[in-house]
C-alpha cells in the first residue's frame, strides 16, 4: 500500500485557504450615478441598472435609513412592484483551519499518530511524554443541533463570533447628554467560524487500535501520518446580501432602466472657507473648498452635489430593514424607548444657533409632484437640478451646489474647489451679550464627547460661549451674503498679503444676511452694559416687568470705528434712544432643560426670543444709548 504522509508540527504553519471560482453570479452591480452629500455623513444616492427581465438583482445593498429606500423605472409603462432583500449563497472550497477540522474531514482513515501526554499548556514546565499509535481514526460528532433541541428559541448566528457592534446611544438624564454603555470597546474578530467549523470544535476523537480505543484531543497531536489518500479541502457556503427588484409591465428581452434611490450614510463633506483681503482697499474674495470623505462605495464618474443647510432626518439612528444590517428584533428596540426617542426628536431644536446669520423666512412650499417616487414620474429630483457650475439651486432650508462628475474610490479622501466669490467687507468692532441663557443651554446640549469628532456647530457654540463670558470688544470683519448660495457653518481663515492673520468659524448665513468673522480683541475700544428693571402689576394676575439697558462705548483710538452691538433677551422690544439696525424675533418651545432656571421656563411661552442689533459709528470719545423691553408673566 502506498504511504502518503501529512506532517504537522506544533510550531508549523496552518493550512492556507484555497479558493476556487464560485458559481456564475447573475447579480449585477449598480454603481452610484448621482449623489447629494450632506456634511453630517448622510447622502442621497441614485443607483442605476439596465435589466431585460421582470426581475433585477443588485449585489450591493444600500446602507439606508429607515424609510429612505425606494425604486422606480424610467419607462412610464413599467412599475416597481416589490423590493426584496435576501441572501445569495455561493459555494467555496477552503482548506481546514485547524487540526480538529482536518481530523473531522478524514473520519475513518488509517493513520499513525504521535501523541503527547499530557497536552502541552502555555507557560508550563511539566515534562511531556510521547506515544505512537496506529489504527483507524474515529470522530464522535454532536448529534442534536441547537435548533432541534430548542425549536422556540432564537438560533445561534450562522457565523461566530459575530462582529462587535457599537453600543447604541442612550440618553443619560443625570448628565443631560447621550452616553454609550459599556464604555469599554472591543475589536471585531478577524476570522469567523461557520456551522461546520463550530461542529468540528465540539467533536471528540479516538484512535481505534488492535488493543482498543485511544482517546485524545487535537492539542495532543504532535505528528499525524495518513496511510493513503486523505481529504485536504472542504466546501463552505458563503452568503452575500442582494436586493431583488420585481417589475410589473416588463417583458423578457425588453431593456428597462431601473433607479434605486436611497438616503444612506457613509459619505460626508467638510467645508473650509478662506477669506482673502486686499492689500489696501477693494473687495475681498471668499473661497470655499470641500473635502469629500468616501466610506460608502466606489464612485465612478458620478454626478456629485453638495448640500448646504440643516435638514431633519428623524430616523438618522435607525437602519432600514432592506439594508439587512440588523435583525428586526434589534431594530424594534427603537420603539421600546418612547421617552428617549421623543427627546432625540425634539432635543436641541429651535434657537438662533449662535450670533451671526439668521434663517430667512421661508413660506410653506408644497413639494414638486413626483420627485422620482411615483411611477408616473420618470424624472428624479437630482435630474431636475441644473448641473452647471455657474448656478446653485436653492430649495427650502437647503442650497445645492453641483460639484460635477467625480471619481473617488471607497476609503479615500479628495478636496475640491467649490466657490470663489468677490464681495465687499467692512472692518468693525463687535460686542454681543445673551441675556436668555439660551446659548449656555445650547452649548451644554452639545457637551463634548471625547470619543468622537465634534461638529462645527459644537465648536461654534463653544467659541461663542467663551466670547460671551469674556465680555471683550472684538475686532471683526462684517460680510454680507449677496450671492445665491447660503454659507454653511465651517472654519474660515483670513489671509492678507499672502499670510493668515486670523481663523474663526463662519456661522450659517442665508442669502441676504450678514456674518461676522472675529479677528481678535479690539484694543482701545471698551463697552459697558447695565440692566435695571421695574415691575408693574401685583397678585396672581398678569405681571409685566420693564427692563432698561444702558450701553456705553468708549473709543480711545484716534479715528472713528464702526461698532456692531447685539443684545439678545427674552421679551418684547419697546424702544431705544438709538434706532436699531435690525430686530429679529422668534418664538420658542417651553424648555425643560435644567440649565434654564424655573423663572425663564415659565416666561418662555408668553415672550419671544428677541435680538436687537445696532450699527453705530463711534468717534473718539464716548457714546451712550439705552433700550427698553418688557417681560410678560401670569395669565
XYZ file of C-alpha atoms in Angstrom:
635
model
C 0.000 0.000 0.000
C 1.295 3.430 -0.965
C 2.080 5.614 2.005
C 1.460 9.329 1.812
C 2.484 11.410 4.811
C 0.929 14.561 6.180
C 3.154 16.196 8.781
C 2.057 18.964 11.098
C 4.254 20.089 13.958
C 3.132 22.412 16.761
C 5.435 25.153 15.540
C 4.434 24.734 11.908
C 2.094 26.967 9.984
C -1.568 26.180 9.421
C -3.006 25.411 6.044
C -3.818 28.388 3.887
C -7.210 28.761 2.316
C -7.562 27.799 -1.324
C -10.494 29.345 -3.185
C -11.992 28.035 -6.360
C -14.035 30.103 -8.746
C -17.584 30.479 -7.441
C -20.699 29.786 -9.386
C -21.692 32.215 -12.069
C -23.019 35.294 -10.321
C -26.144 36.598 -12.047
C -26.404 39.533 -9.655
C -25.482 42.841 -11.268
C -23.533 45.783 -9.881
C -25.459 49.038 -9.632
C -22.969 51.934 -9.487
C -23.924 55.262 -7.960
C -24.736 57.657 -10.792
C -25.949 60.691 -8.836
C -25.234 61.771 -5.302
C -26.194 64.550 -2.875
C -23.757 64.785 0.058
C -24.563 66.338 3.437
C -21.985 67.477 5.967
C -23.052 65.045 8.690
C -22.304 61.916 6.656
C -25.723 61.389 5.085
C -26.048 61.197 1.334
C -28.860 60.771 -1.166
C -27.799 58.231 -3.782
C -29.216 57.081 -7.079
C -28.045 53.757 -8.485
C -28.961 52.661 -11.989
C -29.267 49.224 -13.539
C -30.432 48.204 -17.027
C -32.441 44.967 -16.999
C -34.047 42.844 -19.709
C -36.309 40.731 -17.500
C -39.100 41.339 -14.965
C -36.623 40.809 -12.090
C -33.377 42.647 -11.371
C -30.890 41.889 -8.617
C -28.325 44.273 -7.123
C -25.275 42.905 -5.335
C -24.706 45.903 -3.055
C -27.417 46.771 -0.561
C -27.831 50.459 0.299
C -26.796 51.402 3.836
C -30.033 53.345 4.072
C -32.017 54.936 6.872
C -35.391 53.628 7.951
C -37.940 54.744 5.370
C -35.260 56.016 2.994
C -35.276 53.448 0.142
C -37.407 53.443 -2.980
C -37.082 52.393 -6.612
C -38.695 53.451 -9.864
C -38.436 52.770 -13.584
C -37.628 55.296 -16.274
C -40.204 53.639 -18.509
C -43.653 55.012 -17.544
C -45.225 51.681 -18.581
C -43.064 49.690 -16.184
C -43.686 49.874 -12.447
C -41.686 48.594 -9.494
C -43.885 46.048 -7.704
C -41.572 44.856 -4.949
C -38.154 45.303 -3.348
C -36.909 42.103 -1.736
C -33.715 41.821 0.320
C -32.383 38.285 0.627
C -29.206 36.228 0.910
C -27.368 34.833 -2.092
C -25.454 31.667 -1.292
C -22.211 30.728 -3.036
C -20.013 27.651 -2.637
C -16.317 27.982 -1.951
C -13.637 25.345 -1.424
C -11.342 26.042 1.525
C -8.642 24.176 3.434
C -9.154 23.103 7.065
C -8.380 25.884 9.521
C -7.021 23.747 12.361
C -6.171 20.201 13.420
C -9.749 19.414 14.552
C -11.173 20.242 11.122
C -8.503 18.155 9.376
C -9.355 15.141 11.549
C -13.119 15.535 11.011
C -12.608 15.584 7.234
C -10.754 12.265 7.420
C -13.039 10.293 9.716
C -12.317 6.533 9.286
C -8.872 6.995 7.683
C -5.920 4.750 8.577
C -3.353 6.880 10.392
C -0.228 6.748 12.513
C -0.116 9.353 15.268
C 2.412 10.583 17.751
C 0.505 11.869 20.793
C 1.738 13.980 23.696
C 0.818 13.186 27.318
C -0.256 15.409 28.941
C -1.344 18.015 26.425
C 1.064 20.963 26.415
C -0.066 24.017 28.378
C 1.143 27.593 27.949
C 3.787 28.673 30.461
C 4.055 25.145 31.865
C 7.331 23.345 32.676
C 5.688 19.950 33.172
C 7.564 17.171 31.322
C 5.790 15.757 28.267
C 5.942 12.146 27.091
C 5.066 10.969 23.594
C 3.407 7.756 22.426
C 2.982 6.426 18.891
C -0.233 4.653 17.859
C -1.547 3.270 14.567
C -5.125 2.494 13.682
C -8.381 3.868 12.304
C -9.395 7.473 13.113
C -12.765 7.752 14.798
C -14.679 11.064 15.161
C -17.634 11.408 17.540
C -19.773 14.248 16.231
C -22.560 16.122 18.036
C -25.890 14.578 17.045
C -28.524 17.043 18.252
C -28.396 20.574 16.874
C -29.430 23.661 18.786
C -32.443 24.186 16.523
C -33.685 20.638 17.208
C -33.233 20.861 20.957
C -34.691 24.363 21.332
C -37.148 24.908 18.465
C -38.766 28.007 20.019
C -35.521 29.816 20.807
C -33.604 32.114 18.524
C -30.980 30.053 16.685
C -27.303 30.916 17.002
C -25.835 33.163 14.304
C -24.677 31.469 11.086
C -21.161 32.696 11.712
C -19.417 33.178 15.035
C -18.060 35.109 16.710
C -20.201 37.966 15.486
C -18.606 41.326 14.678
C -18.632 43.699 17.620
C -21.422 46.242 17.105
C -21.044 49.761 18.529
C -23.274 50.278 21.575
C -26.491 52.139 20.926
C -26.654 55.665 22.394
C -28.939 56.131 25.367
C -29.847 59.430 26.921
C -28.235 59.947 30.295
C -30.783 62.060 32.145
C -28.415 62.749 35.040
C -25.746 64.408 32.941
C -28.118 65.666 30.234
C -26.407 64.212 27.197
C -26.027 60.938 25.340
C -23.910 58.194 26.888
C -22.669 54.933 25.495
C -22.718 51.756 27.583
C -20.430 50.000 28.099
C -17.528 52.388 27.741
C -15.041 49.588 27.041
C -14.693 48.865 23.331
C -13.736 45.531 21.786
C -12.034 44.865 18.490
C -14.006 42.924 15.884
C -12.784 39.405 15.079
C -10.560 38.936 12.053
C -11.889 35.449 11.215
C -15.122 33.628 11.983
C -16.460 30.070 12.117
C -19.445 28.693 10.260
C -21.754 25.893 11.462
C -19.410 23.159 10.241
C -16.388 24.735 11.983
C -18.319 25.007 15.241
C -19.345 21.373 14.924
C -15.726 20.315 14.392
C -14.613 22.221 17.505
C -17.131 20.224 19.592
C -16.166 16.761 18.319
C -14.376 14.081 20.327
C -11.589 11.987 18.782
C -10.200 8.495 19.283
C -7.861 6.082 17.530
C -9.121 2.512 17.120
C -6.099 0.217 17.512
C -5.659 -3.547 17.867
C -5.531 -3.124 21.673
C -8.592 -0.824 21.936
C -9.605 2.828 21.672
C -7.115 5.580 22.487
C -8.894 8.895 23.178
C -7.095 12.168 22.510
C -7.680 15.820 21.803
C -6.374 17.794 18.803
C -3.993 19.640 21.150
C -2.195 16.324 21.911
C -1.350 15.598 18.275
C 2.332 16.152 17.585
C 2.515 14.242 14.306
C -0.015 12.556 12.067
C 0.658 10.349 9.035
C -2.165 9.295 6.741
C -1.725 5.829 5.230
C -3.263 6.522 1.837
C -5.222 9.352 0.292
C -6.739 11.929 2.631
C -9.137 14.855 2.303
C -7.433 18.235 2.141
C -10.334 20.600 1.445
C -13.992 21.111 2.223
C -16.824 23.067 0.686
C -18.087 26.112 2.586
C -21.274 28.059 1.925
C -20.858 31.819 1.989
C -23.780 34.216 1.982
C -23.896 37.632 0.369
C -26.815 40.079 0.564
C -28.656 41.053 -2.557
C -31.615 43.252 -3.389
C -34.179 41.988 -5.897
C -36.355 44.442 -7.820
C -39.550 42.941 -9.232
C -41.210 44.828 -12.066
C -44.728 44.938 -13.462
C -45.188 45.558 -17.165
C -41.682 44.495 -18.182
C -41.281 41.827 -20.844
C -38.445 39.388 -21.243
C -35.846 40.896 -23.548
C -37.103 44.449 -23.031
C -34.331 46.769 -21.817
C -35.535 48.885 -18.909
C -33.564 51.304 -16.767
C -34.344 50.971 -13.059
C -33.213 53.569 -10.500
C -32.721 52.747 -6.828
C -32.842 55.864 -4.647
C -31.768 55.785 -1.023
C -30.895 58.062 1.877
C -27.680 56.487 3.138
C -24.760 57.092 5.456
C -21.113 56.839 4.507
C -20.070 59.921 2.513
C -19.574 63.342 4.043
C -18.014 66.620 3.079
C -16.088 69.059 5.241
C -16.246 72.715 4.176
C -13.331 75.101 4.540
C -13.529 78.830 3.817
C -10.709 81.200 3.001
C -11.228 84.973 3.041
C -8.541 86.816 1.085
C -8.354 90.511 1.958
C -6.896 93.062 -0.491
C -3.604 94.759 0.450
C -5.242 98.204 0.626
C -8.808 98.879 -0.461
C -11.170 96.922 -2.636
C -13.224 93.796 -2.427
C -12.337 90.619 -0.585
C -12.533 87.144 -2.104
C -14.373 84.334 -0.328
C -13.268 80.837 -1.369
C -14.957 77.575 -0.428
C -13.191 74.212 -0.595
C -14.886 70.881 0.041
C -13.117 67.786 1.354
C -15.010 64.627 0.367
C -14.607 61.568 2.610
C -15.924 58.423 0.918
C -16.533 55.420 3.171
C -19.576 54.040 1.333
C -18.846 52.792 -2.178
C -16.659 53.429 -5.199
C -17.690 56.486 -7.174
C -17.059 56.238 -10.894
C -17.926 59.354 -12.884
C -20.812 60.147 -10.527
C -22.667 63.475 -10.543
C -21.984 64.878 -7.076
C -23.957 67.704 -5.482
C -23.139 69.271 -2.100
C -25.954 70.249 0.269
C -25.697 73.361 2.439
C -28.214 73.544 5.250
C -29.565 71.545 8.165
C -32.181 69.001 7.061
C -34.005 66.992 9.700
C -33.511 63.235 9.414
C -35.555 61.851 12.284
C -34.526 58.243 11.554
C -30.825 59.010 11.283
C -30.001 56.494 14.036
C -32.088 53.649 12.555
C -31.108 51.477 9.595
C -33.649 50.299 7.051
C -34.506 46.578 7.220
C -33.680 46.423 3.499
C -30.048 47.084 4.410
C -30.035 43.775 6.350
C -27.618 45.271 8.869
C -29.718 44.468 11.955
C -32.406 41.957 12.774
C -35.936 43.157 13.285
C -35.625 42.411 16.988
C -32.677 44.770 17.258
C -34.455 47.342 15.120
C -37.575 47.210 17.288
C -35.669 48.427 20.328
C -36.101 51.921 18.939
C -39.841 51.688 19.514
C -39.312 50.469 23.068
C -37.855 53.779 24.246
C -40.556 56.395 23.602
C -39.216 58.972 26.048
C -35.688 58.701 24.744
C -36.821 58.843 21.124
C -39.057 61.836 21.755
C -36.230 63.776 23.323
C -33.973 62.834 20.446
C -36.579 64.086 18.008
C -37.157 67.487 19.591
C -33.991 67.998 21.627
C -31.747 70.820 20.581
C -34.259 72.112 18.042
C -35.077 75.770 17.854
C -32.990 78.713 18.928
C -30.971 81.031 16.747
C -27.928 78.780 16.602
C -25.426 81.406 17.661
C -24.835 85.091 16.970
C -24.420 85.612 13.284
C -26.654 84.917 10.321
C -30.321 84.067 10.730
C -32.507 81.882 8.568
C -34.745 83.853 6.296
C -38.493 83.308 6.494
C -39.457 80.616 4.001
C -43.125 80.239 3.094
C -44.717 76.830 3.117
C -43.998 75.359 -0.284
C -45.571 72.123 -1.414
C -43.094 69.631 -2.844
C -42.998 69.214 -6.575
C -45.085 66.306 -7.817
C -43.388 63.017 -8.483
C -39.918 63.594 -7.041
C -38.961 60.423 -8.862
C -41.047 58.333 -6.459
C -44.324 57.908 -8.299
C -44.291 55.515 -11.239
C -45.902 58.271 -13.295
C -42.818 60.426 -12.797
C -39.790 59.476 -14.875
C -37.597 62.333 -13.680
C -35.893 62.368 -10.304
C -35.108 65.278 -8.052
C -31.425 65.210 -8.908
C -32.101 65.066 -12.622
C -34.283 68.164 -12.354
C -31.408 70.172 -10.873
C -29.153 72.261 -13.113
C -25.780 70.559 -13.474
C -23.700 73.635 -14.170
C -21.053 75.240 -12.014
C -22.434 78.705 -12.642
C -25.677 78.328 -10.715
C -26.644 76.764 -7.419
C -30.138 75.512 -6.677
C -31.926 76.874 -3.608
C -34.638 74.747 -2.015
C -36.463 75.356 1.273
C -33.862 75.060 4.077
C -31.209 73.814 1.643
C -28.842 75.042 -1.039
C -27.487 72.518 -3.529
C -24.101 73.098 -5.165
C -23.287 70.983 -8.237
C -19.711 69.716 -7.996
C -19.577 67.955 -11.365
C -18.616 64.371 -12.166
C -16.366 62.808 -9.565
C -14.386 59.554 -9.468
C -13.439 58.635 -5.917
C -12.673 55.105 -4.681
C -14.022 53.890 -1.372
C -11.941 54.769 1.730
C -10.306 57.732 0.035
C -10.379 61.496 0.518
C -10.279 64.306 -2.027
C -10.519 68.086 -1.883
C -12.299 70.199 -4.495
C -12.619 73.928 -5.105
C -16.306 74.790 -4.938
C -16.755 78.543 -4.984
C -14.836 81.790 -5.432
C -16.932 84.877 -4.715
C -15.804 88.535 -4.628
C -17.667 90.585 -2.024
C -17.349 93.877 -0.147
C -16.410 93.871 3.525
C -16.229 96.236 6.483
C -13.827 96.466 9.414
C -15.926 96.705 12.573
C -15.757 96.308 16.328
C -18.171 93.687 17.660
C -19.732 93.035 21.068
C -22.621 90.732 21.990
C -24.441 89.512 25.064
C -27.096 86.850 25.599
C -29.475 87.579 28.498
C -31.619 84.478 27.892
C -29.073 81.780 28.827
C -30.086 80.093 25.591
C -26.509 79.924 24.338
C -25.443 78.294 27.584
C -28.206 75.682 27.230
C -27.365 75.001 23.615
C -23.689 74.612 24.432
C -24.413 72.115 27.188
C -26.652 70.190 24.816
C -23.588 69.819 22.625
C -21.489 68.622 25.550
C -18.250 67.265 24.183
C -17.765 63.520 23.997
C -14.014 62.714 23.922
C -14.620 59.605 21.799
C -15.913 61.371 18.722
C -15.121 64.324 16.486
C -17.004 67.496 17.376
C -19.083 69.094 14.662
C -18.506 72.662 13.558
C -21.800 73.649 15.178
C -20.495 72.396 18.523
C -17.239 74.307 18.092
C -19.189 77.430 17.186
C -21.256 77.192 20.380
C -18.112 76.694 22.432
C -16.392 79.698 20.893
C -19.473 81.864 21.371
C -19.717 80.783 24.992
C -16.133 81.849 25.604
C -16.675 85.227 23.928
C -19.833 85.909 25.920
C -18.020 85.165 29.158
C -15.052 87.355 28.271
C -17.173 90.457 27.579
C -14.464 91.989 25.406
C -14.978 94.046 22.294
C -13.678 92.162 19.257
C -12.131 93.350 16.020
C -14.115 91.694 13.243
C -14.923 91.715 9.556
C -18.550 92.218 8.518
C -19.594 90.289 5.419
C -22.928 90.398 3.598
C -24.048 87.381 1.619
C -25.233 88.871 -1.664
C -24.818 85.659 -3.628
C -27.339 82.957 -4.459
C -25.838 80.400 -2.076
C -26.121 80.135 1.697
C -22.860 79.995 3.664
C -22.554 76.880 5.766
C -21.008 76.633 9.223
C -17.309 75.972 8.700
C -13.808 77.126 9.667
C -12.660 80.270 7.901
C -9.088 81.502 7.565
C -8.492 85.191 6.921
C -5.492 85.856 4.652
C -3.874 89.189 3.847
C -0.631 89.801 1.945
C -0.224 86.061 1.465
C -0.239 85.186 5.188
C -3.054 84.141 7.540
C -3.953 86.780 10.127
C -6.851 85.046 11.912
C -9.047 81.970 11.954
C -12.655 81.730 13.086
C -15.815 79.750 12.427
C -18.238 81.195 9.902
C -21.799 80.569 11.074
C -24.621 79.548 8.764
C -25.644 82.633 6.787
C -28.581 82.583 4.320
C -28.734 84.767 1.255
C -29.235 88.443 2.072
C -27.963 88.147 5.665
C -24.646 89.193 7.154
C -21.937 87.347 9.075
C -19.120 88.385 11.367
C -15.625 86.935 11.292
C -13.815 87.721 14.525
C -10.115 88.636 14.284
C -9.317 89.096 17.986
C -9.722 91.528 20.898
C -10.084 95.165 19.868
C -7.524 97.381 21.645
C -8.547 100.830 22.914
C -12.286 100.130 22.491
C -14.353 99.264 25.562
C -18.039 98.748 26.257
C -20.075 98.667 29.462
C -23.608 97.321 29.767
C -26.002 97.664 32.695
C -29.598 96.499 33.116
C -32.222 97.688 35.611
C -35.836 96.527 35.958
C -39.213 97.837 37.112
C -42.195 95.534 37.831
C -45.818 96.506 37.119
C -48.803 94.526 38.386
C -49.386 92.661 41.642
C -51.058 89.476 42.884
C -51.774 86.445 40.768
C -52.766 88.319 37.630
C -50.652 89.391 34.702
C -47.274 90.831 35.689
C -45.161 92.927 33.348
C -41.533 93.662 34.036
C -39.947 96.518 32.093
C -36.184 96.416 31.802
C -33.871 99.253 30.861
C -30.459 98.591 29.409
C -27.700 101.175 29.061
C -24.834 100.672 26.608
C -21.761 102.911 26.804
C -18.937 102.636 24.253
C -15.568 104.282 24.870
C -13.261 104.767 21.870
C -9.663 105.647 22.785
C -8.455 105.445 19.199
C -7.596 108.452 17.081
C -10.140 107.523 14.389
C -13.815 106.636 14.445
C -14.831 102.959 14.496
C -17.922 101.177 13.211
C -19.446 99.435 16.249
C -21.804 96.444 15.964
C -23.671 95.608 19.181
C -26.062 92.679 19.543
C -28.230 92.067 22.588
C -30.462 89.024 22.948
C -33.210 88.824 25.527
C -36.449 87.017 26.290
C -39.234 89.568 25.982
C -40.885 92.246 23.835
C -38.828 95.138 22.469
C -40.265 98.557 23.333
C -37.949 101.398 22.357
C -34.370 102.677 22.160
C -32.732 106.094 22.056
C -30.713 104.913 19.041
C -32.623 103.248 16.247
C -31.609 99.570 15.875
C -30.226 98.332 12.596
C -32.245 95.113 12.858
C -34.700 93.427 15.226
C -35.211 89.680 14.993
C -37.928 87.805 16.877
C -38.545 84.108 17.175
C -40.985 82.146 19.296
C -39.592 79.264 21.339
C -40.714 75.978 22.782
C -41.069 75.704 26.533
C -37.703 74.387 27.588
C -37.371 71.597 30.131
C -33.608 71.808 30.490
C -32.165 72.268 33.950
C -29.768 74.863 32.556
C -32.759 77.185 32.270
C -33.923 78.344 35.662
C -37.536 77.889 36.679
C -38.408 81.534 36.120
C -37.273 81.579 32.492
C -39.135 78.344 31.747
C -42.373 79.948 32.941
C -41.832 83.088 30.900
C -40.912 81.421 27.607
C -44.474 80.709 26.309
C -45.501 84.393 26.536
C -42.281 86.017 25.347
C -40.284 85.598 22.149
C -36.557 85.439 21.717
C -35.600 88.915 20.591
C -32.245 90.023 19.210
C -31.575 93.716 18.670
C -28.592 94.816 16.551
C -27.151 98.300 16.435
C -24.575 99.648 13.996
C -23.093 102.947 15.067
C -20.056 104.996 14.060
C -18.335 105.857 17.330
C -15.943 108.850 17.102
C -13.030 109.202 19.525
C -14.509 109.629 22.964
C -17.680 108.062 24.408
C -21.141 107.265 23.090
C -24.130 106.068 25.105
C -27.659 104.898 24.365
C -30.365 102.958 26.149
C -33.065 100.467 25.188
C -36.191 99.101 26.867
C -38.085 95.801 26.700
C -40.734 94.074 28.792
C -41.295 90.533 30.029
C -44.873 89.309 30.479
C -45.874 86.785 33.132
C -49.042 85.304 34.532
C -52.403 84.515 32.929
